[in-house]
Tab-separated table of C-alpha atoms and ligand atoms in Angstrom:
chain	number	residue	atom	x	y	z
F	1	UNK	CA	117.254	82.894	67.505
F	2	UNK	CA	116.623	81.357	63.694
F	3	UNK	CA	118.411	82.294	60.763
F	4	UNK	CA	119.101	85.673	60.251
F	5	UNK	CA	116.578	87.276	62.548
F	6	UNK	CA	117.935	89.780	64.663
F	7	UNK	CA	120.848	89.554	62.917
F	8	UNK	CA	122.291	93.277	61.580
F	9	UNK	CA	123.656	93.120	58.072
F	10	UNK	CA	125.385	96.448	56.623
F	11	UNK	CA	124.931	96.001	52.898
F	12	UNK	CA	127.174	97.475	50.942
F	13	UNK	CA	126.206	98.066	47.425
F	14	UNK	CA	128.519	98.687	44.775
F	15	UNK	CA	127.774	99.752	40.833
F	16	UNK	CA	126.846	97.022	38.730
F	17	UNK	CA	123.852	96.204	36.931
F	18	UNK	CA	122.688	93.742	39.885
F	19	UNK	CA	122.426	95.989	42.287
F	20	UNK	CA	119.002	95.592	41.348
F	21	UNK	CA	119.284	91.902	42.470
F	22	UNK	CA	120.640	93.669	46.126
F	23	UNK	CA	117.297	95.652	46.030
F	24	UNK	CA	115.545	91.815	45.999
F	25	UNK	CA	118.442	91.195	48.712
F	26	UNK	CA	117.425	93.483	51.141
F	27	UNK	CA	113.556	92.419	51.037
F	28	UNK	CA	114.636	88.875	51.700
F	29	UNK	CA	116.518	90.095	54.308
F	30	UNK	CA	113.982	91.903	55.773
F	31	UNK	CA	111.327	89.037	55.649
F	32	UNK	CA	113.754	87.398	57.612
F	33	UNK	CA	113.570	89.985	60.132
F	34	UNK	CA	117.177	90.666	59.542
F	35	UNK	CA	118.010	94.242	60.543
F	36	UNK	CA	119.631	96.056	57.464
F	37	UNK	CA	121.369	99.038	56.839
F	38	UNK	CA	122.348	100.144	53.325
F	39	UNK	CA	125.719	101.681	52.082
F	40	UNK	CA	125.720	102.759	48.447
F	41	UNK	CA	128.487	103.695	46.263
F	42	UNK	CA	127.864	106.636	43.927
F	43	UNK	CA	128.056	104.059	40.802
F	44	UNK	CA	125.198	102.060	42.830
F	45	UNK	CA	122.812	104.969	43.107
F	46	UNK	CA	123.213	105.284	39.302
F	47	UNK	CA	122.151	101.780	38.818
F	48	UNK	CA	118.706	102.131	41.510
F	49	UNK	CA	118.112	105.192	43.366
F	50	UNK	CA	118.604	105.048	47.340
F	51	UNK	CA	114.748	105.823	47.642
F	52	UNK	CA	114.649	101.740	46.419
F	53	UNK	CA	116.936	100.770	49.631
F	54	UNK	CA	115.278	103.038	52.059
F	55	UNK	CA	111.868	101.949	51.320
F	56	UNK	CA	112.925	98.499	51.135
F	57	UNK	CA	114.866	98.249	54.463
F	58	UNK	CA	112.572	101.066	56.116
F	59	UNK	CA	115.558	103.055	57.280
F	60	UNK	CA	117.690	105.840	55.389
F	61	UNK	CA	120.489	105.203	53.248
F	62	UNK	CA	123.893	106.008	53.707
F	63	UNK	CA	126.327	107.415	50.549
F	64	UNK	CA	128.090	110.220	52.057
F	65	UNK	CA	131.188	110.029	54.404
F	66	UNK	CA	130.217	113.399	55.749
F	67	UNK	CA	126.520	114.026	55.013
F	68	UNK	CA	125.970	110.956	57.212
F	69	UNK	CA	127.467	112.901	60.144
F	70	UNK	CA	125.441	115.063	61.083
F	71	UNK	CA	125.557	114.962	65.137
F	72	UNK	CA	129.744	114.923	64.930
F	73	UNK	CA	129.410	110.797	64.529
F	74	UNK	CA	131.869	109.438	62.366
F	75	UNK	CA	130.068	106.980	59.931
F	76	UNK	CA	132.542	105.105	58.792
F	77	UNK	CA	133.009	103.802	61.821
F	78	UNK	CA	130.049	103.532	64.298
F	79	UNK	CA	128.268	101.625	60.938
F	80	UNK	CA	129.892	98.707	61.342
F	81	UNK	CA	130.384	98.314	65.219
F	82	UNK	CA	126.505	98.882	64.677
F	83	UNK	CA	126.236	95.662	62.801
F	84	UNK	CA	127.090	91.755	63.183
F	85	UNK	CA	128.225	91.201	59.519
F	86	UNK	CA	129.025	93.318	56.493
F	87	UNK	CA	127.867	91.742	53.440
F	88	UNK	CA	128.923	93.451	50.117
F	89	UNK	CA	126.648	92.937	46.810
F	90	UNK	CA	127.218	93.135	44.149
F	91	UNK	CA	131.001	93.948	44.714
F	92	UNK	CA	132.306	95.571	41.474
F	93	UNK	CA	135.585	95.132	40.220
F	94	UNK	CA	136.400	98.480	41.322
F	95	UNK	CA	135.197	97.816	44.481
F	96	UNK	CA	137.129	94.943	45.282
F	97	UNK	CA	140.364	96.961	43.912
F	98	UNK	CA	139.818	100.033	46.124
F	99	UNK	CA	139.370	97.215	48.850
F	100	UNK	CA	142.326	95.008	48.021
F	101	UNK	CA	144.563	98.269	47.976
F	102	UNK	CA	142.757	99.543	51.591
F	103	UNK	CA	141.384	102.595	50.231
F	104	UNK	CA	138.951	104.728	52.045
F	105	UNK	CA	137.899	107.084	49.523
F	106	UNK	CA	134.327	106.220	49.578
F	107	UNK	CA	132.034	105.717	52.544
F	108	UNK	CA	132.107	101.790	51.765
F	109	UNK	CA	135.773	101.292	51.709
F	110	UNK	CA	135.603	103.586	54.676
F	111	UNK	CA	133.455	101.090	56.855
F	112	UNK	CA	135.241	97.928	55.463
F	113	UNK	CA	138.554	99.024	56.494
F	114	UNK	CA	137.159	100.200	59.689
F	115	UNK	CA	135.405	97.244	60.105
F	116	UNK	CA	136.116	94.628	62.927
F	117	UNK	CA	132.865	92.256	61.752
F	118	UNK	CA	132.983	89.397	59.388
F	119	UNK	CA	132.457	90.534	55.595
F	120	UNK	CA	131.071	88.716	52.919
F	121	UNK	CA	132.139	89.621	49.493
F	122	UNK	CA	129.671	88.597	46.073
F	123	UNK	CA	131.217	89.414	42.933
F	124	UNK	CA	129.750	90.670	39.900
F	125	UNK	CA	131.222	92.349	36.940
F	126	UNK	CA	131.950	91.039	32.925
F	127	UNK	CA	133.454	87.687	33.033
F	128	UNK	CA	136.995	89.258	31.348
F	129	UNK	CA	137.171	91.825	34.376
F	130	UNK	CA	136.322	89.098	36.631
F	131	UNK	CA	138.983	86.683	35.153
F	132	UNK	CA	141.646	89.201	34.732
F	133	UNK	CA	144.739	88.900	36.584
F	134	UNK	CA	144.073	91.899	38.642
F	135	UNK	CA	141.114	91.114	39.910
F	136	UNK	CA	141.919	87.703	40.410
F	137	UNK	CA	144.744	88.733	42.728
F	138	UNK	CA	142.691	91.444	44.569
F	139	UNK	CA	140.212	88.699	45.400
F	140	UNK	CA	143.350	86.466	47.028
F	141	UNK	CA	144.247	89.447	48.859
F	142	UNK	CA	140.879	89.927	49.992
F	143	UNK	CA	140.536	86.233	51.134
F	144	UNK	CA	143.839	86.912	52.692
F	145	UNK	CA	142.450	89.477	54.838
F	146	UNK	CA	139.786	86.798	56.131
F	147	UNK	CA	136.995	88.400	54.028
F	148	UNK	CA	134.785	85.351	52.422
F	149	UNK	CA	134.446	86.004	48.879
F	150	UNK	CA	132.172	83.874	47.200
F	151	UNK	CA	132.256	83.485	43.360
F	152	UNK	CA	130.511	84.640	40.870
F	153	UNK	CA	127.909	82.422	39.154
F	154	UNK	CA	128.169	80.874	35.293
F	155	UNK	CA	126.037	82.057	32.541
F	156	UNK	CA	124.613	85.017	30.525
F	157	UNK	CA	125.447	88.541	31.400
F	158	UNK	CA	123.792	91.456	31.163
F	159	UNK	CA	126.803	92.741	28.871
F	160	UNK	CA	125.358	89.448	26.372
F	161	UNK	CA	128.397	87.801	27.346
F	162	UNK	CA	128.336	84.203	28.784
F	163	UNK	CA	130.821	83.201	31.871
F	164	UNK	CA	131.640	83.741	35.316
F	165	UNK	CA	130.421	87.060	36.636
F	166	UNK	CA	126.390	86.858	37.705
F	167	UNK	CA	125.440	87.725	41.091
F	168	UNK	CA	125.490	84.668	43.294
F	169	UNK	CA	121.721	83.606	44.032
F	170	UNK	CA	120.590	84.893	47.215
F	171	UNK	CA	119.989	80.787	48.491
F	172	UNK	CA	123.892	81.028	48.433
F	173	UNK	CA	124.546	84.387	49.675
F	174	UNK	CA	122.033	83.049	52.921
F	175	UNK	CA	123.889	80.317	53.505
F	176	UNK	CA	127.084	82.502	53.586
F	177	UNK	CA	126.189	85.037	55.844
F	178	UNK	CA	124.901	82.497	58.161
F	179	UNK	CA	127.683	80.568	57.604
F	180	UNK	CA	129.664	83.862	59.299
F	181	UNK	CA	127.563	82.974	62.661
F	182	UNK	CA	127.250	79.852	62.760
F	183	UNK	CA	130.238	77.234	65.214
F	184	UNK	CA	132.720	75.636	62.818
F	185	UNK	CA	133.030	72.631	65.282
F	186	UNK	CA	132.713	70.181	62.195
F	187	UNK	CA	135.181	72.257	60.072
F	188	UNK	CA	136.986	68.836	58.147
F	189	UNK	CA	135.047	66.632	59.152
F	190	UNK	CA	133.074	64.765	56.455
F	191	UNK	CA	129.644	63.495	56.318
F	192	UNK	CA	127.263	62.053	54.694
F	193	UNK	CA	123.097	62.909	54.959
F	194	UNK	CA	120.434	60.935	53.536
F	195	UNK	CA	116.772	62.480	53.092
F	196	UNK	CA	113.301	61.768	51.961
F	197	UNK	CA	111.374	59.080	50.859
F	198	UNK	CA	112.435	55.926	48.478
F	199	UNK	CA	109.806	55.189	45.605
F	200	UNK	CA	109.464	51.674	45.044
F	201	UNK	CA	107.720	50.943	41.578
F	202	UNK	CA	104.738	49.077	40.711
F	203	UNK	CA	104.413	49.564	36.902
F	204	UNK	CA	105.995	52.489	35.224
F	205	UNK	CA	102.982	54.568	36.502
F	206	UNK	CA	102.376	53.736	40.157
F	207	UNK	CA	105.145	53.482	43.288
F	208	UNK	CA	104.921	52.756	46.990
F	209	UNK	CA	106.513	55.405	48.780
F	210	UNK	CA	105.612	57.378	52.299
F	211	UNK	CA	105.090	60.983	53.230
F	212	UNK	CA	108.592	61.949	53.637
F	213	UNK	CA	110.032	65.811	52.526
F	214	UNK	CA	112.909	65.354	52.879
F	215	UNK	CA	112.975	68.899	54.858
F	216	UNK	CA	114.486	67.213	58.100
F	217	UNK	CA	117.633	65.674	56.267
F	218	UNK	CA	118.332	68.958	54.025
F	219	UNK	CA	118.039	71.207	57.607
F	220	UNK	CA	120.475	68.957	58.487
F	221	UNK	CA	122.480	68.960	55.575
F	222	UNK	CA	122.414	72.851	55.222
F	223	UNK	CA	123.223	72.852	59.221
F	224	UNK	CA	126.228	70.610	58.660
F	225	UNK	CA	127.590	72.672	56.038
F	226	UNK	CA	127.535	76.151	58.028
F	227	UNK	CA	129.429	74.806	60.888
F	228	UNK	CA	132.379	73.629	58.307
F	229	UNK	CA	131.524	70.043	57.120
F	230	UNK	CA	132.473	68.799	53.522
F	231	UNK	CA	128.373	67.195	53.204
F	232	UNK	CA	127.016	64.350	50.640
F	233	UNK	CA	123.687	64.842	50.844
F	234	UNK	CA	122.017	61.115	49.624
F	235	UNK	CA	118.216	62.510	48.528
F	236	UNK	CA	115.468	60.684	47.586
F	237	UNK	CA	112.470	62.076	45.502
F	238	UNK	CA	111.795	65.253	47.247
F	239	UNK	CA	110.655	68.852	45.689
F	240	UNK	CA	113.624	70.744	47.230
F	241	UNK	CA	115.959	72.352	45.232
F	242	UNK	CA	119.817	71.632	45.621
F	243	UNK	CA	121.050	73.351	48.939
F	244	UNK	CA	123.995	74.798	47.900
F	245	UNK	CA	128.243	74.165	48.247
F	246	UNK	CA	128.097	70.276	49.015
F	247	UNK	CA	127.362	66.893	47.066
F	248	UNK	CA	124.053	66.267	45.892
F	249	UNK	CA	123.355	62.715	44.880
F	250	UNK	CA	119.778	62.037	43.904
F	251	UNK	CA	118.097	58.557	44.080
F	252	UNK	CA	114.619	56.852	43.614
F	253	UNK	CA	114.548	53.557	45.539
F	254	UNK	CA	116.096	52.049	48.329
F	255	UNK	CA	118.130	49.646	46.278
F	256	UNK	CA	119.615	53.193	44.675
F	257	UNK	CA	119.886	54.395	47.993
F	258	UNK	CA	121.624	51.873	49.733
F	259	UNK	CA	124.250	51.145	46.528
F	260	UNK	CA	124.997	55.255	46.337
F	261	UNK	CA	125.448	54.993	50.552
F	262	UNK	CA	127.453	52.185	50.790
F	263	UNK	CA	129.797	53.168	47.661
F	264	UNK	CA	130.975	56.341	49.665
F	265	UNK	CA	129.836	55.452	53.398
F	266	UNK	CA	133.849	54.299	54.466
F	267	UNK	CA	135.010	57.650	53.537
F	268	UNK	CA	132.645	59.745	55.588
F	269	UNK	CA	133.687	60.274	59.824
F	270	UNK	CA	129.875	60.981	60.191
F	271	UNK	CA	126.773	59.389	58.636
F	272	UNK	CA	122.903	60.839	59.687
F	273	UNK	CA	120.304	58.499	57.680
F	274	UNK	CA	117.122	60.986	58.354
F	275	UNK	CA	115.844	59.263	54.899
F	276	UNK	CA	112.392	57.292	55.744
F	277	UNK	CA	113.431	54.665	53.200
F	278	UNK	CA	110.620	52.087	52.037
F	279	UNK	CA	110.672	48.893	54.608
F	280	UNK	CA	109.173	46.886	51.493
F	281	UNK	CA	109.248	46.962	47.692
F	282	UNK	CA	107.301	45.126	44.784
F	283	UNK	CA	109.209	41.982	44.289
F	284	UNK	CA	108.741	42.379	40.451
F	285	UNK	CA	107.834	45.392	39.397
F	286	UNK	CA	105.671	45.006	36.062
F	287	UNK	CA	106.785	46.415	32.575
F	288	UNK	CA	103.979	47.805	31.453
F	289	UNK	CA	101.301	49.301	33.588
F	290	UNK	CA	98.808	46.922	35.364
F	291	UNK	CA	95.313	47.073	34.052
F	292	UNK	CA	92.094	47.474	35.977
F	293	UNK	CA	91.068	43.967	34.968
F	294	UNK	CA	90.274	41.792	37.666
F	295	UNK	CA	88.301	42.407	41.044
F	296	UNK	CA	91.532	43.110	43.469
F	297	UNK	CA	95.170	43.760	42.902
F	298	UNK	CA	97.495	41.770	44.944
F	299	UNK	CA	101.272	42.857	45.152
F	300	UNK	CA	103.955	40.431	46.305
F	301	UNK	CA	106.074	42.605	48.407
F	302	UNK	CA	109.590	41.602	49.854
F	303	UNK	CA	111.859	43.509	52.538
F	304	UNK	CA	114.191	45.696	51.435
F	305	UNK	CA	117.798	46.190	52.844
F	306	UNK	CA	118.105	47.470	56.259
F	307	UNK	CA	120.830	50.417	55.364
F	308	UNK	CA	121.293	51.882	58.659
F	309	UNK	CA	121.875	48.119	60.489
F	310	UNK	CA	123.834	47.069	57.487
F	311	UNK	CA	126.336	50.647	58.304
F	312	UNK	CA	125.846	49.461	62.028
F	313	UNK	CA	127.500	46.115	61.260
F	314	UNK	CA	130.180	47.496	59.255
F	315	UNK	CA	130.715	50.839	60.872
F	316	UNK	CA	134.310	51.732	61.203
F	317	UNK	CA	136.228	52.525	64.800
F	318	UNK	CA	135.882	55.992	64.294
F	319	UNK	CA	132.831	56.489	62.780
F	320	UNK	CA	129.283	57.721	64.155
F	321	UNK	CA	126.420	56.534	62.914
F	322	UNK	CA	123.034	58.469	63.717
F	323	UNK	CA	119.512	56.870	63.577
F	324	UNK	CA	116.075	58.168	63.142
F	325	UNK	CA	112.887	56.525	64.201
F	326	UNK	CA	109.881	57.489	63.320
F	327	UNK	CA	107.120	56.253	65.931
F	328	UNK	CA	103.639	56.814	66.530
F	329	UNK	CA	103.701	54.934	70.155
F	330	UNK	CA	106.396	53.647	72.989
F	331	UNK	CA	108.926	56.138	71.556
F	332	UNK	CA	111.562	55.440	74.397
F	333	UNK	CA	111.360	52.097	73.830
F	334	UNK	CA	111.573	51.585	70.156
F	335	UNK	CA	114.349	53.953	70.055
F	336	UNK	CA	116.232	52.388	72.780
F	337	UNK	CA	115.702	49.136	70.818
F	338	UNK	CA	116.756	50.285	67.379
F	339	UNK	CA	119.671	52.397	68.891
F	340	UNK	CA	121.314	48.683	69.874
F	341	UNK	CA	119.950	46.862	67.067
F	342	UNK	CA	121.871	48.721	64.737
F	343	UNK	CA	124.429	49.645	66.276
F	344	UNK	CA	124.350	53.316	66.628
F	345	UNK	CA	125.247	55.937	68.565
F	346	UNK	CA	122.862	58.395	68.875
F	347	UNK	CA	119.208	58.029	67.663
F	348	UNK	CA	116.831	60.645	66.651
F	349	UNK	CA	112.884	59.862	67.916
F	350	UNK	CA	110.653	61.529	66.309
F	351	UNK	CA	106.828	61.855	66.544
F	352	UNK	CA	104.877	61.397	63.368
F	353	UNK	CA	101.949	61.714	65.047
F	354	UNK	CA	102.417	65.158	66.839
F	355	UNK	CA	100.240	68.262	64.935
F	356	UNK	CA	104.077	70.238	64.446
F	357	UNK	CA	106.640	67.467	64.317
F	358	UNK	CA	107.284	64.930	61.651
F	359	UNK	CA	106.415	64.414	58.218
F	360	UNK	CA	105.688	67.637	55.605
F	361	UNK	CA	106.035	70.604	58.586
F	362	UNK	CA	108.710	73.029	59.296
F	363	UNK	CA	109.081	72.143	63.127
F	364	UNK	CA	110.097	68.995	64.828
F	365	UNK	CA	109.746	67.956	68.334
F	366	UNK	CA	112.749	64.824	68.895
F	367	UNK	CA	114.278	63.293	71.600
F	368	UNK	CA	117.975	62.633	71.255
F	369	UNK	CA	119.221	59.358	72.491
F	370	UNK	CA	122.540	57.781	73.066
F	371	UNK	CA	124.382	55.216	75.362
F	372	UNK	CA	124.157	57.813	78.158
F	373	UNK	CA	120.713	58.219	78.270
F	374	UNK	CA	117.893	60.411	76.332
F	375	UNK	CA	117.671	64.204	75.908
F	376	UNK	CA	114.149	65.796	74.985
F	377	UNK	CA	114.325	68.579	72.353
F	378	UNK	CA	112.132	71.158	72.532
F	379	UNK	CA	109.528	71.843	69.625
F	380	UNK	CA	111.661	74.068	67.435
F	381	UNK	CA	112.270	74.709	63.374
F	382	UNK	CA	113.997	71.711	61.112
F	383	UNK	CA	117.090	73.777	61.093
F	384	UNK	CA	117.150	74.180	64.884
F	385	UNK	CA	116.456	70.945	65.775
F	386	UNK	CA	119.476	70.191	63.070
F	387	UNK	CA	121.564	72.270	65.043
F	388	UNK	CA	120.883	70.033	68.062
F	389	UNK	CA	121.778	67.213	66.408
F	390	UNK	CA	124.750	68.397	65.581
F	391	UNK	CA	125.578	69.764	69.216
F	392	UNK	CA	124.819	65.930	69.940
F	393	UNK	CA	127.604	64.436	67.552
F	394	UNK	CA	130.203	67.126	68.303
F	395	UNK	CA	129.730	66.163	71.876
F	396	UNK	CA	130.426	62.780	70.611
F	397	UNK	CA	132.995	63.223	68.522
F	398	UNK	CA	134.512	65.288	71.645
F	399	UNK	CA	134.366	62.106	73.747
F	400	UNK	CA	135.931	60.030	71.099
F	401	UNK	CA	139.151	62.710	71.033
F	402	UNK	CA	138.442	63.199	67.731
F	403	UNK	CA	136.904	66.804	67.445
F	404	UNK	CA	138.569	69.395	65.994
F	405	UNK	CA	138.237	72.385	67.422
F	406	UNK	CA	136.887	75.748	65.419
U	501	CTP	N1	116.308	52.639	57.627
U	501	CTP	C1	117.191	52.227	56.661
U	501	CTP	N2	116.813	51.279	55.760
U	501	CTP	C2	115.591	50.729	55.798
U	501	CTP	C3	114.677	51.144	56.793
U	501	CTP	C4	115.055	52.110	57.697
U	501	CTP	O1	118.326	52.732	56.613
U	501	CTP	N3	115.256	49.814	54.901
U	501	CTP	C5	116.748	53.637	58.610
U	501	CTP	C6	116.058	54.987	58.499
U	501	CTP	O2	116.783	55.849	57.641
U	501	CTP	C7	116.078	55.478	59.931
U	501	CTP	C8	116.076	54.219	60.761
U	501	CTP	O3	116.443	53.160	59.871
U	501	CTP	O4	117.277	56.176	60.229
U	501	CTP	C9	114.784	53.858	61.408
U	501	CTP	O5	113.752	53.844	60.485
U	501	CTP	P1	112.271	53.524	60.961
U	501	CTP	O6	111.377	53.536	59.765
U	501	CTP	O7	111.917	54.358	62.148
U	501	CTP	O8	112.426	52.080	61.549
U	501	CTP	P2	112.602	50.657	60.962
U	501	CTP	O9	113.960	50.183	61.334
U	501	CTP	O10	112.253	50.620	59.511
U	501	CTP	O11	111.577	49.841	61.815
U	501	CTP	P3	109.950	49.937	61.889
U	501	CTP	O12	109.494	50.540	60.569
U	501	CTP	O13	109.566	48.535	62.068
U	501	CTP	O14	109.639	50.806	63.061
């Protein structure tokens, strides 16, 4: 199952100006074919009326400990062994009080003190009551309790304040919650991702570059992070926003690549270079752009640094170093070469020539391959095949004693 689909999310909402933002919440969750049911808080219904939810997640609301009972069912409490996570937005800081103290004089603190499911806290409030004392140590509690808490984004407020208080952006919120189901077999374990294309200039107008998104490297990145990782993500020019909670370095050619790689590459247990870097750039790139003058263009192009075989010949005892390599024909075989070439040990094949895997597309179709032989993926999402992957290197990192376990 993929993302959140399936998935049931009690969503608490508490009252603060974004609870409008949890009305936008509960339509992504529902494109995602998530399975939501809404709790508001008195304040919250003054904020948007429960009409908003209910339409939205095409099921009633629940406010009332007791008016939710109808059939002698006790709320509170068959809500959340209903549902797979809680996720609380935006948590006031009266909310996160009357939760820090275990209160259960609403039907939200009801079901989160009931509650045997993971819980997902996002702050918002005025950046003083978010930095007060108080509030600061009801969030510690909270964390104490093994609630995640995320904080609170920077910038203006609805009060006309500027600070820490916004609503987290749902892109983060997402990657919490499934964060909350995802293994956290690479919890400490760092690594280091590299995506997309290089761009290799010309003149100052015109590059070289290849079809590359960059989507199979960020799945991974994205991946990598849910199951615990500390991730560098090494981009190249790709239109993909920042995922969030990890290192985002951002580079244009394979020189920049391989400089920003190697500077950080001995500190990193686990290195994935999904990047289709250039093979070739201009060997002088010109300083002004080249006129249409003559009949032809010829461009003098020389080989660029081999970054995976040059981490192959300088990869550490305990490091693993995954491969990609994109083919069009003998797949086994060009993997099988490039996986001892450079010295790797696992390689990622990949068809660029298949209508759903490869370049641009949402779906990959790959064949895993290491020193004990080759494992054919089925055609799945980016971020499933990612997940793969990842089974892949924890298996390896299991073999080499090294895994810590989640
Ligand atoms: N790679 C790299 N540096 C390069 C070229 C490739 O680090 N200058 C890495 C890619 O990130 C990928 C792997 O090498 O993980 C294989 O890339 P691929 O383009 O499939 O193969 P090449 O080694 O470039 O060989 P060829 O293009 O001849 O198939």
């Amino acid at each position: 199952m993929a993302g959140l689909q399936g998935k049931r999310i009690l969503l608490g909402v508490s009252g603060s100006i974004a609870a409008y933002k949890a009305a936008e919440w509960t339509r992504e969750l529902v494109k995602e074919e998530a399975l939501v049911q809404v709790i508001l808080t008195e304040a919250a219904e003054r904020f948007v009326p429960a009409l908003t939810f209910a339409a939205l997640a095409g099921t009633s609301v629940h406010r009332d400990m007791f008016a939710d009972d109808p059939e002698g069912m006790m709320a509170h409490i068959n809500l959340s062994r209903e549902a797979d996570a809680l996720l609380i937005a935006p948590a006031t800081a009266q909310t996160i009080a009357r939760l820090a103290a275990g209160m259960a004089d609403n039907l939200l603190s009801a079901v989160v003190l009931a509650a045997r499911i993971p819980v997902l806290i996002c702050p918002a409030m005025n950046s003083a009551m978010f930095n007060h004392p108080a509030t600061q140590d009801n969030i510690r509690r909270l964390r104490q309790f093994g609630y995640r808490v995320l904080q609170p984004g920077c910038g203006g407020l609805a009060c006309g304040e500027v600070g820490d208080g916004r609503l987290p952006d749902w892109d983060e919120a997402r990657e919490a919650l499934l964060s909350l189901f995802a293994p956290t077999d690479l919890r400490g374990i760092k690594v280091l991702i590299t995506a997309g294309p290089t761009r290799e200039a010309i003149d100052p107008a015109r590059y070289l570059s290849n079809r590359s998104s960059g989507k199979m490297g960020f799945a991974l990145a994205r991946t990598a992070m849910r199951r615990g990782a500390s991730v560098t993500l090494v981009a190249g020019p790709v239109a993909l926003a920042d995922p969030p909670g990890m290192e985002v370095l951002r580079v244009e050619s394979a020189k920049e690549m391989a400089e920003c790689v190697f500077a950080r590459s001995a500190q990193c247990r686990v290195i994935v270079k999904a990047a289709a870097v250039a093979d070739f750039a201009v060997e002088a790139a010109a300083e002004h752009k080249i006129k249409k003058t003559g009949t032809g263009l010829q461009l003098d192009l020389v080989k660029n640094i081999d970054i995976l075989a040059e981490l192959g010949s300088r990869k550490g005892p305990r490091q693993i170093l995954v491969g990609f390599a994109a083919e069009s024909r003998e797949h086994l075989q060009e993997g099988t070469r490039k996986l001892q070439e450079k010295n790797l040990d696992l390689i990622v094949i990949n068809d660029i020539l298949g209508a759903h895997s490869g370049f641009d597309v949402d779906t990959n179709q790959v064949t895993l391959l290491d020193q004990n032989g080759s494992q054919e993926i089925p055609l799945l999402s980016k971020e499933d095949t990612a997940d793969r992957i990842w089974d892949a290197v924890c298996a390896l990192l299991s073999s080499a004693g090294e895994k810590r376990s989640g």
